[in-house]
XYZ file of N, CA and C in Angstrom:
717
model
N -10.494 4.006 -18.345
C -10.500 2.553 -18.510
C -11.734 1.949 -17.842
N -12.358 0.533 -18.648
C -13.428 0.331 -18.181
C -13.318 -0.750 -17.025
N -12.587 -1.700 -17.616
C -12.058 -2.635 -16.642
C -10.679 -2.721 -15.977
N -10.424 -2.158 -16.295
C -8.629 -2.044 -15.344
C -8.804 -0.691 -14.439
N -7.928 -1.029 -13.531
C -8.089 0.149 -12.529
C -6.129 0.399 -12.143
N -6.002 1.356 -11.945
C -4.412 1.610 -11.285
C -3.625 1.895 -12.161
N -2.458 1.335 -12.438
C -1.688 0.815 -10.968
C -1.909 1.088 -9.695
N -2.236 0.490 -8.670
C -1.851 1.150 -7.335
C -1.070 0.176 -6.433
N -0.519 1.007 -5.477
C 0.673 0.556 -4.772
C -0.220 -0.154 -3.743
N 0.076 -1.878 -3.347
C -0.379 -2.339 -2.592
C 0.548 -2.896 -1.494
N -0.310 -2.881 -0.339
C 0.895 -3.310 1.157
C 1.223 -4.663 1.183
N 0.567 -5.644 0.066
C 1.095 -6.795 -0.099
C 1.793 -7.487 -1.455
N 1.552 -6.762 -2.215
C 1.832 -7.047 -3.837
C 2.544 -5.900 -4.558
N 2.995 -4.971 -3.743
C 3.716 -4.308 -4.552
C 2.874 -3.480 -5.571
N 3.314 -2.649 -7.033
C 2.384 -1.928 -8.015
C 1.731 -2.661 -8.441
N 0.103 -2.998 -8.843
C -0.222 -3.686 -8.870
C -1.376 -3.515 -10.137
N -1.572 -3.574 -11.251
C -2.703 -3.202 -11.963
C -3.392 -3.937 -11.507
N -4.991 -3.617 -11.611
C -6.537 -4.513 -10.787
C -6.765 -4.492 -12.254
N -7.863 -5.857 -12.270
C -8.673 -5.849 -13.372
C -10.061 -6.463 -12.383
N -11.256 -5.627 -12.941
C -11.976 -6.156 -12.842
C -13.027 -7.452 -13.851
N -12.992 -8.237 -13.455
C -14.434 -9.378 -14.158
C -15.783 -9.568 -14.157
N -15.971 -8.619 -13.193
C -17.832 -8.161 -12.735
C -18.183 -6.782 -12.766
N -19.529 -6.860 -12.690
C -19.769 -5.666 -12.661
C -19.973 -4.729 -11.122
N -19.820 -3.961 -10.496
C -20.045 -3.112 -9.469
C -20.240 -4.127 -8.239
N -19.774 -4.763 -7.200
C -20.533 -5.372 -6.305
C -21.381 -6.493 -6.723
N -21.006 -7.373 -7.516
C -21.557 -8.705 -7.798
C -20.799 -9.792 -6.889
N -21.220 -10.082 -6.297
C -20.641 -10.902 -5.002
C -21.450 -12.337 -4.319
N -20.668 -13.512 -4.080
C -21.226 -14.103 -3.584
C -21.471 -13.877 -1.857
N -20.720 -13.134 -1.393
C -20.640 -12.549 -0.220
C -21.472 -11.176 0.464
N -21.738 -11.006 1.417
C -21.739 -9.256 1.597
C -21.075 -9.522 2.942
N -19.850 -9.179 2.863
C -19.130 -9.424 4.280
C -18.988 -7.593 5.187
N -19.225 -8.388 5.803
C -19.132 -6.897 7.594
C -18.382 -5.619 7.207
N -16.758 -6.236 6.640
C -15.510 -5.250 6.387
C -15.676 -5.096 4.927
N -16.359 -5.093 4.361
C -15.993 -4.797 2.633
C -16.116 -2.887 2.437
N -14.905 -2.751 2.135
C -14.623 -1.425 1.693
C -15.758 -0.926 0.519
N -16.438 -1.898 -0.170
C -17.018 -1.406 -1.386
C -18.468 -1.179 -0.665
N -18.696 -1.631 0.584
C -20.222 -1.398 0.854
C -20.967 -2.664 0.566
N -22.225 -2.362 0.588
C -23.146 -3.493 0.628
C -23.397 -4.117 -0.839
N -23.151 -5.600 -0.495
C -23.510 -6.241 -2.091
C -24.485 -5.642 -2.483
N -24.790 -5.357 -4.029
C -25.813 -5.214 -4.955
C -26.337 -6.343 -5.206
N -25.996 -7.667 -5.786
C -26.449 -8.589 -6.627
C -25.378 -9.590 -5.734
N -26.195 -10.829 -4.749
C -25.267 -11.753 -4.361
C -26.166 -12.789 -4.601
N -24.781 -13.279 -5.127
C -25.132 -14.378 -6.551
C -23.805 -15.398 -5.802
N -24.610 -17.204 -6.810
C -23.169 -17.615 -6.907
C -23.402 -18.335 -8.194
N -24.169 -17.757 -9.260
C -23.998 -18.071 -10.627
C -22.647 -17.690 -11.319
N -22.490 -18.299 -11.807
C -20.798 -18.207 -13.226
C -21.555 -18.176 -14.365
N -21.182 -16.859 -14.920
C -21.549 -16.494 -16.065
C -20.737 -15.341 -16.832
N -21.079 -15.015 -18.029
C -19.752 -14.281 -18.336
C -20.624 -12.358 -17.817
N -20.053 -12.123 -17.091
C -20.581 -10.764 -16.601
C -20.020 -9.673 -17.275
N -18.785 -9.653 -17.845
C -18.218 -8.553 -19.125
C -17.552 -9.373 -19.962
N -16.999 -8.630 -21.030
C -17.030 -8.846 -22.358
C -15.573 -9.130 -22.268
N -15.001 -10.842 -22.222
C -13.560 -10.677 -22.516
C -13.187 -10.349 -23.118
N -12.860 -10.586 -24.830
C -12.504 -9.574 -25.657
C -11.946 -8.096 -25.827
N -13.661 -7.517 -24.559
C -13.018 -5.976 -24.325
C -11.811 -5.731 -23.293
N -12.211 -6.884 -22.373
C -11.185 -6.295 -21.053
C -9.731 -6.794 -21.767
N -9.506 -7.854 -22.291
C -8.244 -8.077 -22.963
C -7.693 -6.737 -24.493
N -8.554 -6.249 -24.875
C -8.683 -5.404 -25.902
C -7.518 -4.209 -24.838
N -8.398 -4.082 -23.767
C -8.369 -2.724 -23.107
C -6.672 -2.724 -22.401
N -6.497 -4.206 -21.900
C -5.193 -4.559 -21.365
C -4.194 -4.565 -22.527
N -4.360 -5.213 -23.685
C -3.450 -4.632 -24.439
C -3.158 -3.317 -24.385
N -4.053 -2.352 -24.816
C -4.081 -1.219 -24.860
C -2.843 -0.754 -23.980
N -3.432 -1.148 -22.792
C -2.430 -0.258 -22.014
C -1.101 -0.808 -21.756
N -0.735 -2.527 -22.206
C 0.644 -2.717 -22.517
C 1.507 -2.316 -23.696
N 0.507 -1.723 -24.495
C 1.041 -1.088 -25.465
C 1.463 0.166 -25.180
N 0.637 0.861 -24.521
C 0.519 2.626 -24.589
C 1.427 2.968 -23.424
N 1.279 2.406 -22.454
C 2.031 2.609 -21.126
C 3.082 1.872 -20.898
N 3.973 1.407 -21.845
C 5.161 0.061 -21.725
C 6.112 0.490 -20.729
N 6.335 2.057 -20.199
C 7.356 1.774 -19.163
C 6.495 1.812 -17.536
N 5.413 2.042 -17.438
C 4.362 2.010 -16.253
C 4.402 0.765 -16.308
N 4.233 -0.199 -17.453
C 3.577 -1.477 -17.205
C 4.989 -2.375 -16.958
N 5.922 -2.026 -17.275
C 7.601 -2.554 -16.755
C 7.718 -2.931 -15.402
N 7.240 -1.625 -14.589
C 7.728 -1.352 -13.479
C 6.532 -1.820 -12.940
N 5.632 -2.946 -13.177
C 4.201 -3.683 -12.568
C 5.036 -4.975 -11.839
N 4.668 -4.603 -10.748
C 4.929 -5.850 -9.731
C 4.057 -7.212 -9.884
N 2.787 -6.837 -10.174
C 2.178 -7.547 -10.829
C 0.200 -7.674 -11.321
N -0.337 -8.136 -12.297
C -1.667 -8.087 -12.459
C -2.558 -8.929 -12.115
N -3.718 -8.259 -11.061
C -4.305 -8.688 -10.087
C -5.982 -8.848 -10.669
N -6.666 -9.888 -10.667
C -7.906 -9.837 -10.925
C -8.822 -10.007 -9.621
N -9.210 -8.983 -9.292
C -9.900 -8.913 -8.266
C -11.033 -7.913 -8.197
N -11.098 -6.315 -8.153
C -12.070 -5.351 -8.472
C -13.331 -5.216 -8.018
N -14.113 -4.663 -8.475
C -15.198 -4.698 -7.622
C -16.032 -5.799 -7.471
N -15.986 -6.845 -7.864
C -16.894 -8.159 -6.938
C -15.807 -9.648 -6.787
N -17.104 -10.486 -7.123
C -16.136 -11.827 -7.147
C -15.558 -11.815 -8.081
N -14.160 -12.053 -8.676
C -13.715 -12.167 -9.992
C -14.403 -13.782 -10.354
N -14.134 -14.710 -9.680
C -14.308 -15.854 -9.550
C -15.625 -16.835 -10.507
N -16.495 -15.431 -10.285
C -18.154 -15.721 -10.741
C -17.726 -15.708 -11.965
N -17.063 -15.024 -13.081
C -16.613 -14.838 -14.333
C -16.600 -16.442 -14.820
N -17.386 -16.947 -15.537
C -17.342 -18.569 -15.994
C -16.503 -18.660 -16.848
N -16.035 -17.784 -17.713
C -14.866 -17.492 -18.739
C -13.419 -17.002 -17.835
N -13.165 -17.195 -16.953
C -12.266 -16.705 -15.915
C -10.548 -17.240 -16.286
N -10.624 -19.066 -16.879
C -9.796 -20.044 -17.204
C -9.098 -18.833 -18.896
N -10.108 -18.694 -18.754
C -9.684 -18.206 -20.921
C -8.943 -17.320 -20.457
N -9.247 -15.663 -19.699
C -8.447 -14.415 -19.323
C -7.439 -14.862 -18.868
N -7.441 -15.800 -18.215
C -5.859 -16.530 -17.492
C -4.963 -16.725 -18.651
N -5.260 -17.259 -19.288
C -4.695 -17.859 -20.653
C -4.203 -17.101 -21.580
N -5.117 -16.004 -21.429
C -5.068 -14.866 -22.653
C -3.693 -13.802 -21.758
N -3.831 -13.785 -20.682
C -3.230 -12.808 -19.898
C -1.914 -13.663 -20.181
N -1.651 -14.469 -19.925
C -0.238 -14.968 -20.055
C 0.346 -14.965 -21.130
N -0.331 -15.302 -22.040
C 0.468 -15.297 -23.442
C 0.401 -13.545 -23.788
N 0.291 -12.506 -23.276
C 0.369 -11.544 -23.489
C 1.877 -10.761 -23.182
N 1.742 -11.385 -21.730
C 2.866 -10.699 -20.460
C 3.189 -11.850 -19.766
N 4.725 -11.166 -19.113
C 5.340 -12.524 -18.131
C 4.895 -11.723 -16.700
N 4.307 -10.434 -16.656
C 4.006 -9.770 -15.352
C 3.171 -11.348 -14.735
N 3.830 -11.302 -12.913
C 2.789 -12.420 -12.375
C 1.647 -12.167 -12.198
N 0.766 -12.832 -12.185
C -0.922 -13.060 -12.458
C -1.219 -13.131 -11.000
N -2.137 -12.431 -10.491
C -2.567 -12.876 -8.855
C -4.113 -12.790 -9.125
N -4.572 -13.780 -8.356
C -6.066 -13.609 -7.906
C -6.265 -13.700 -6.738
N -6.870 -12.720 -6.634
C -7.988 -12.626 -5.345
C -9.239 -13.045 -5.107
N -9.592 -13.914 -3.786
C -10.840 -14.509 -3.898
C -10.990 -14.599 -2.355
N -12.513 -14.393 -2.406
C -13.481 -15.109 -1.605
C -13.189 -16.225 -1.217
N -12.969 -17.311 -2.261
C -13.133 -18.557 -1.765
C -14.516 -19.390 -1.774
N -14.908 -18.742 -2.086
C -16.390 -19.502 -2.480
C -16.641 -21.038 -2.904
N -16.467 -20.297 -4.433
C -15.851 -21.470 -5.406
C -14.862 -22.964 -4.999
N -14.613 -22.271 -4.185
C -13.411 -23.735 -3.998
C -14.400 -24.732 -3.090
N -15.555 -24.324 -2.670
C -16.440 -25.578 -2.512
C -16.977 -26.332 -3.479
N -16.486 -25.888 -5.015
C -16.971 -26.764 -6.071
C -15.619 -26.662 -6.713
N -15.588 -28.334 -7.327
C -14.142 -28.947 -7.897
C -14.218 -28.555 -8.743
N -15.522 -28.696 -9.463
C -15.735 -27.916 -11.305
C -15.086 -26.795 -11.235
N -15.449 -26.092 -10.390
C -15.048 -24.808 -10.138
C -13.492 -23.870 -10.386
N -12.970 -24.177 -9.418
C -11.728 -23.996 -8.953
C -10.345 -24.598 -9.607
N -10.643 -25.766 -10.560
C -9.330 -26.044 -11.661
C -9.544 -25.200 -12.449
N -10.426 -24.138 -12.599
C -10.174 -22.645 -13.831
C -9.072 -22.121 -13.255
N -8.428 -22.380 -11.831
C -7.804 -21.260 -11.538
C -6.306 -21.755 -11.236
N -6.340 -22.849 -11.498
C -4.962 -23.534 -11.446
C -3.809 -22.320 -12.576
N -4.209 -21.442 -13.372
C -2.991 -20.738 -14.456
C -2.335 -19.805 -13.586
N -3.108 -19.063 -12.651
C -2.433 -17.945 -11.874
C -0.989 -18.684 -11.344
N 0.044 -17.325 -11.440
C 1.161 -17.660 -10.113
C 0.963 -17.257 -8.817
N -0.399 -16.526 -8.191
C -0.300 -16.286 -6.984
C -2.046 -16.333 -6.758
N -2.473 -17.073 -5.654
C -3.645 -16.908 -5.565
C -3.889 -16.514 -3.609
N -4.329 -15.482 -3.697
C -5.242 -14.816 -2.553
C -6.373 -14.796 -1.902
N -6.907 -16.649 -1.090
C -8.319 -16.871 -1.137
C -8.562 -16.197 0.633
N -9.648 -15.390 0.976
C -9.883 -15.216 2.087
C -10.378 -16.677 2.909
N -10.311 -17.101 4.485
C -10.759 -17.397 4.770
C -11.067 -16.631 6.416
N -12.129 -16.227 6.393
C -12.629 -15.404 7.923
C -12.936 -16.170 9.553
N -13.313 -17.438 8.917
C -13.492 -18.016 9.373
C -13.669 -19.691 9.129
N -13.527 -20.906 10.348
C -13.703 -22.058 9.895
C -14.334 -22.697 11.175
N -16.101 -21.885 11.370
C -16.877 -22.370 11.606
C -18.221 -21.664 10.974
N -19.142 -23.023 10.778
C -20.536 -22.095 10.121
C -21.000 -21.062 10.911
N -21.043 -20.852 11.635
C -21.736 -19.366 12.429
C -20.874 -18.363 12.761
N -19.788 -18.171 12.424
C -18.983 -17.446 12.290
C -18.926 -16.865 11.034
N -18.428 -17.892 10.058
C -18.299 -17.182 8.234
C -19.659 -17.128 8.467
N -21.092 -17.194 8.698
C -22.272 -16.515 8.133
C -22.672 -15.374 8.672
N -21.708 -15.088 9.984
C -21.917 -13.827 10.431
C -21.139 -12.953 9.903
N -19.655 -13.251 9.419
C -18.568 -12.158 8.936
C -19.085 -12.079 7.167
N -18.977 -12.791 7.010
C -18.990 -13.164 5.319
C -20.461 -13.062 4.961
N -21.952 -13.226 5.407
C -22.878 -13.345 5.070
C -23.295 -13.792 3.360
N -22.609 -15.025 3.122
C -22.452 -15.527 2.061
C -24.459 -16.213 1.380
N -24.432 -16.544 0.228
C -25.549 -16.372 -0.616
C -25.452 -18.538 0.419
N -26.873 -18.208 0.624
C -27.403 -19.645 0.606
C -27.243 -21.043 0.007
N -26.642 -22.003 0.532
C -26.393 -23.376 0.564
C -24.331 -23.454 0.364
N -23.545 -22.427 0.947
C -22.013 -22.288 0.846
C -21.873 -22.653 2.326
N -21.244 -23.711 2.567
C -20.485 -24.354 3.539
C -18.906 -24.103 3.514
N -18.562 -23.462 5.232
C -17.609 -23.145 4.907
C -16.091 -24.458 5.485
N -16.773 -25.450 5.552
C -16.051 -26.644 5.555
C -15.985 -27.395 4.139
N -16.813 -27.221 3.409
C -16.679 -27.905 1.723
C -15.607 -26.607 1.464
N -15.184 -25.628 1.509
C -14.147 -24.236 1.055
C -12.850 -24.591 1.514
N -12.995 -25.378 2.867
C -11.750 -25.581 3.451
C -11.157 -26.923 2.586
N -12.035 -27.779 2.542
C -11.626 -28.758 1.676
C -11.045 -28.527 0.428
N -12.011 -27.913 -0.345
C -11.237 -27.553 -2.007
C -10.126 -26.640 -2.070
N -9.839 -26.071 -0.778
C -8.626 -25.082 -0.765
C -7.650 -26.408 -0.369
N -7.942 -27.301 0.180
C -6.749 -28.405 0.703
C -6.620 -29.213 -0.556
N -7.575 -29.305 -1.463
C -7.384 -30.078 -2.794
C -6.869 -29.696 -3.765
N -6.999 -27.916 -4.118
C -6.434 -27.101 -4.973
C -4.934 -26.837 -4.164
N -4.483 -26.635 -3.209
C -3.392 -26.777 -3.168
C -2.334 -27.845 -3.298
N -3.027 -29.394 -3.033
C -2.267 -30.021 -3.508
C -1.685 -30.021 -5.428
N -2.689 -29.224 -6.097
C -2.454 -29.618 -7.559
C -1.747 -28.080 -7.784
N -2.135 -26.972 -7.322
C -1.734 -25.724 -7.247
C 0.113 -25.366 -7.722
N 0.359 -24.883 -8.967
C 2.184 -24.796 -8.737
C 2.301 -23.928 -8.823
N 1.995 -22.456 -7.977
C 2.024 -21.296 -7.776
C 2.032 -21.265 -6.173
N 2.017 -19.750 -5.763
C 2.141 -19.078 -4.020
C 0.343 -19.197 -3.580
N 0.136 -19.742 -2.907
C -1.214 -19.543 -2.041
C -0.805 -18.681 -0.723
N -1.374 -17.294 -0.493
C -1.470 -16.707 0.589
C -3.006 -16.560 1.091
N -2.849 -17.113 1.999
C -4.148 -17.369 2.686
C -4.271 -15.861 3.847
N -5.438 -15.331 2.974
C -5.950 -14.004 4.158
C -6.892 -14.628 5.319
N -6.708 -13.588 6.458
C -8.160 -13.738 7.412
C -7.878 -12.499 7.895
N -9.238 -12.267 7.622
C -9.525 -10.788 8.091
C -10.252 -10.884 9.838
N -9.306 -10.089 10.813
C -9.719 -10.553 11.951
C -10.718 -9.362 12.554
N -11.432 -9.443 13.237
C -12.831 -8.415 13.636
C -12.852 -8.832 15.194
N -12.403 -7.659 16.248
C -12.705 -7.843 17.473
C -14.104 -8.356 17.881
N -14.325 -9.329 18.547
C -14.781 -10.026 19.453
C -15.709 -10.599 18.964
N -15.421 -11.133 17.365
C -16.190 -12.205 16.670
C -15.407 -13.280 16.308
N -14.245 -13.298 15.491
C -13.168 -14.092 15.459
C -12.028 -14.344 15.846
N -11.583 -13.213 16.772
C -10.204 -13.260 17.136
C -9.999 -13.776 18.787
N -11.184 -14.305 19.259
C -10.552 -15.006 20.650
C -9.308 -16.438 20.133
N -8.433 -16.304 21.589
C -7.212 -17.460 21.135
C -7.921 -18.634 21.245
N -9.031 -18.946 21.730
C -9.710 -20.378 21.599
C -9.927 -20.662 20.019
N -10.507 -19.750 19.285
C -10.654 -19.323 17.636
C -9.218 -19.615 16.974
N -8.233 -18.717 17.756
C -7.053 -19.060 16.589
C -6.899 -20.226 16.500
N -6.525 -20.600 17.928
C -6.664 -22.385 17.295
C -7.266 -23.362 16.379
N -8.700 -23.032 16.660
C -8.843 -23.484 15.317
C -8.756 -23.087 13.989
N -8.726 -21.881 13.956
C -7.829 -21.457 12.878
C -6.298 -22.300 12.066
N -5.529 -22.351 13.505
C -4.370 -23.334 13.177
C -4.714 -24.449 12.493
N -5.637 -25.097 13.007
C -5.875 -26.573 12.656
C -6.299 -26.673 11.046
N -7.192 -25.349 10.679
C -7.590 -25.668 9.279
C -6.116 -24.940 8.349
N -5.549 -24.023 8.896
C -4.247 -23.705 8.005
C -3.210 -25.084 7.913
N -3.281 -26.162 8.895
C -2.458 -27.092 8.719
C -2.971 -28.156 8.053
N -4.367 -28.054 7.840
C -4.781 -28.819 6.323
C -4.164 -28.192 5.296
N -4.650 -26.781 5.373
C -4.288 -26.071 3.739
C -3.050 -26.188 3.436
N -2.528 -25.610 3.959
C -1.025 -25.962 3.832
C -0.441 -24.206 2.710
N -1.066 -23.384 3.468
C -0.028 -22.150 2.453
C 0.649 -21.727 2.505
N 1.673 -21.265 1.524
C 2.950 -20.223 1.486
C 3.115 -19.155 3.003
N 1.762 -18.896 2.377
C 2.014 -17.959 3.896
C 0.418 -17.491 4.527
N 0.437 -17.052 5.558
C -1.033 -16.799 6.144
C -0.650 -15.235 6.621
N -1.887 -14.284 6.479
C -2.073 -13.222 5.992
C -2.760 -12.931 6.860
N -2.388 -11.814 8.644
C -3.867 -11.467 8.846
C -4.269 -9.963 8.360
N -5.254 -9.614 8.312
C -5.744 -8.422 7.868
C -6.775 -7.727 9.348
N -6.971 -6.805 9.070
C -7.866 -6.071 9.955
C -8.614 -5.283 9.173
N -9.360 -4.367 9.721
C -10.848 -3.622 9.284
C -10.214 -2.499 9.477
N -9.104 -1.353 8.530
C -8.893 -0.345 8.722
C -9.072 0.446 7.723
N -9.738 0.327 7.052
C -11.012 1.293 6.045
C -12.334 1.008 6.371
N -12.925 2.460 5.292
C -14.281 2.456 5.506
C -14.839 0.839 5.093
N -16.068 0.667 6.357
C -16.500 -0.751 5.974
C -17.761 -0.859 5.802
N -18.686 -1.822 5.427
C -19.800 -1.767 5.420
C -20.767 -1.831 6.611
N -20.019 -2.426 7.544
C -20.485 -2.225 8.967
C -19.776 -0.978 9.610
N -20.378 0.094 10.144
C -19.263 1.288 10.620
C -18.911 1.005 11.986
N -19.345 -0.315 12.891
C -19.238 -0.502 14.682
C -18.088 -1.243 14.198
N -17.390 -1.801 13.155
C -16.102 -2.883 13.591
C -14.525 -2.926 13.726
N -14.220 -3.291 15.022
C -13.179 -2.680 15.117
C -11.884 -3.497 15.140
N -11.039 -3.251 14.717
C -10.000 -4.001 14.553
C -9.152 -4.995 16.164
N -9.059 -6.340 16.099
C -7.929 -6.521 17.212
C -6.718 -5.148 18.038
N -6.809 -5.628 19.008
C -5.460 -4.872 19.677
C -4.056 -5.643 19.326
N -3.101 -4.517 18.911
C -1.998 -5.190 18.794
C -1.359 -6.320 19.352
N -1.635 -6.278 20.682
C -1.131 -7.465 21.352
C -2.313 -9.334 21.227
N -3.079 -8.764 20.907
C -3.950 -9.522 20.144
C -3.671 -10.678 18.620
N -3.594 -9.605 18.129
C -2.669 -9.698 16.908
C -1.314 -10.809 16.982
N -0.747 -9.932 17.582
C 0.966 -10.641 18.149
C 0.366 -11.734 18.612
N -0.334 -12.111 19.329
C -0.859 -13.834 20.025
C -1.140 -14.688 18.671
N -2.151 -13.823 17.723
C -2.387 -14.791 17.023
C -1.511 -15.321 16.088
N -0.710 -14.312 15.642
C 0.523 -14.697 14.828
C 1.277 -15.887 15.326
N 1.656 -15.550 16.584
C 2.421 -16.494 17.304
C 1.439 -17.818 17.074
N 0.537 -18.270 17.317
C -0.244 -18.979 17.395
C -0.323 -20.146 15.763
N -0.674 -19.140 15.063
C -0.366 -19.854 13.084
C 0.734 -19.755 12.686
N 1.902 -19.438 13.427
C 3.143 -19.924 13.296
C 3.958 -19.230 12.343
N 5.555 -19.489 11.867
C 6.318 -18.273 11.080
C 5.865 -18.352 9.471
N 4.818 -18.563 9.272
C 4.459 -18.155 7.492
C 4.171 -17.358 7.922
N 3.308 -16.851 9.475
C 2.466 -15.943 9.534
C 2.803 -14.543 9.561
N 2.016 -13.376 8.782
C 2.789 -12.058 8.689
C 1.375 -11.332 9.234
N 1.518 -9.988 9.524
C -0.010 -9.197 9.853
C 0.273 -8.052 9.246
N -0.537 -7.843 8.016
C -0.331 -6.409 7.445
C -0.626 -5.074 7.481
């Protein structure tokens, strides 16, 4: 398969088919922890980077061919190897994906995008959306996230507080925490403060326990962890 990847069993979503919308590492990001390695092409153009047609061609395919694998799908995830987000045709696959299957739709994101309004009502079709946020100060997200030039990560916090008000699906808000860049408790706090704008289902922390693109980064200590949870309160889970 060219664009679908899995099923694979995920620690937050259950079986999960991936689809990818880019090609290899097209990213508006090259963040510290990315399992895929160092961006190739960081971009924050929207354009159509593969061929919907095919990737919907290819997803039939396999709701056809695989109908009791695809039964037992917890649900289909567009995420894969870059930004899905960059995909300017992104609104249509939503569209197309639903009228196909009642499997729930999740996206995964960066978060980029949600500093532009144009942007981010493509993504109002999903039932579950997965936007990272690493951080919610500029010298922080430009050190974790090393995002493409002129992305503010206070215009992100905003359009995530605007898309959730219109949003009628689950927002789980990730943060990926990295010893002794984001995880002091002076940090969680403000952390708190921008999750009580957003307002999500639930808040998600993550750690750096795969290969990453930085090989020095090391995950919080458990009891670390446990503070911060305590801290963003009972949506909060650590996976």
């Amino acid at each position: 398969m060219r664009y679908l990847y899995g099923p694979v069993q995920s620690r937050r979503l259950g079986l999960s088919l991936g689809i990818s919308l880019t090609p290899y590492k097209v990213c508006s990001f090259d963040c510290l922890y990315c399992q895929l390695g160092k961006t190739t092409l960081k971009v924050k153009e929207r354009k159509a980077y593969v061929e919907i047609d095919d990737v919907l061609k290819e997803l039939q395919e396999f709701l056809d061919t695989y109908d009791a694998r695809a039964s037992s799908l917890d649900c289909i995830s567009l995420s894969g190897f870059g930004e899905p987000t960059l995909a300017i045709d992104i609104s249509r696959i939503i569209a197309e994906i639903k009228k196909r299957t009642s499997i729930p739709l999740v996206l995964i994101t960066n978060a980029a995008l949600f500093s532009e309004p144009e942007s981010w009502k493509d993504f109002l079709g999903v039932d579950v959306i997965i936007p990272s946020l690493d951080a919610v100060t500029q010298d922080i997200f430009e050190k974790i996230d090393r995002p493409v030039s002129g992305i503010r990560i206070e215009n992100i916090i905003e359009g995530l507080c605007a898309f959730q008000k219109m949003f009628q699906g689950q927002m789980y808000l990730e943060i990926m925490l990295i010893q002794g860049i984001n995880d002091s408790i002076d940090y969680a706090y403000k952390f708190k403060e921008a999750v009580e704008r957003i307002a999500p289902h639930k808040i998600q922390l993550n750690t750096p326990v795969r290969s990453t693109t930085e090989k020095s980064l090391e995950p919080p200590d458990k009891k670390r962890l446990l503070e911060i949870k305590e801290i963003l309160g009972p949506r909060c889970e650590i996976l």
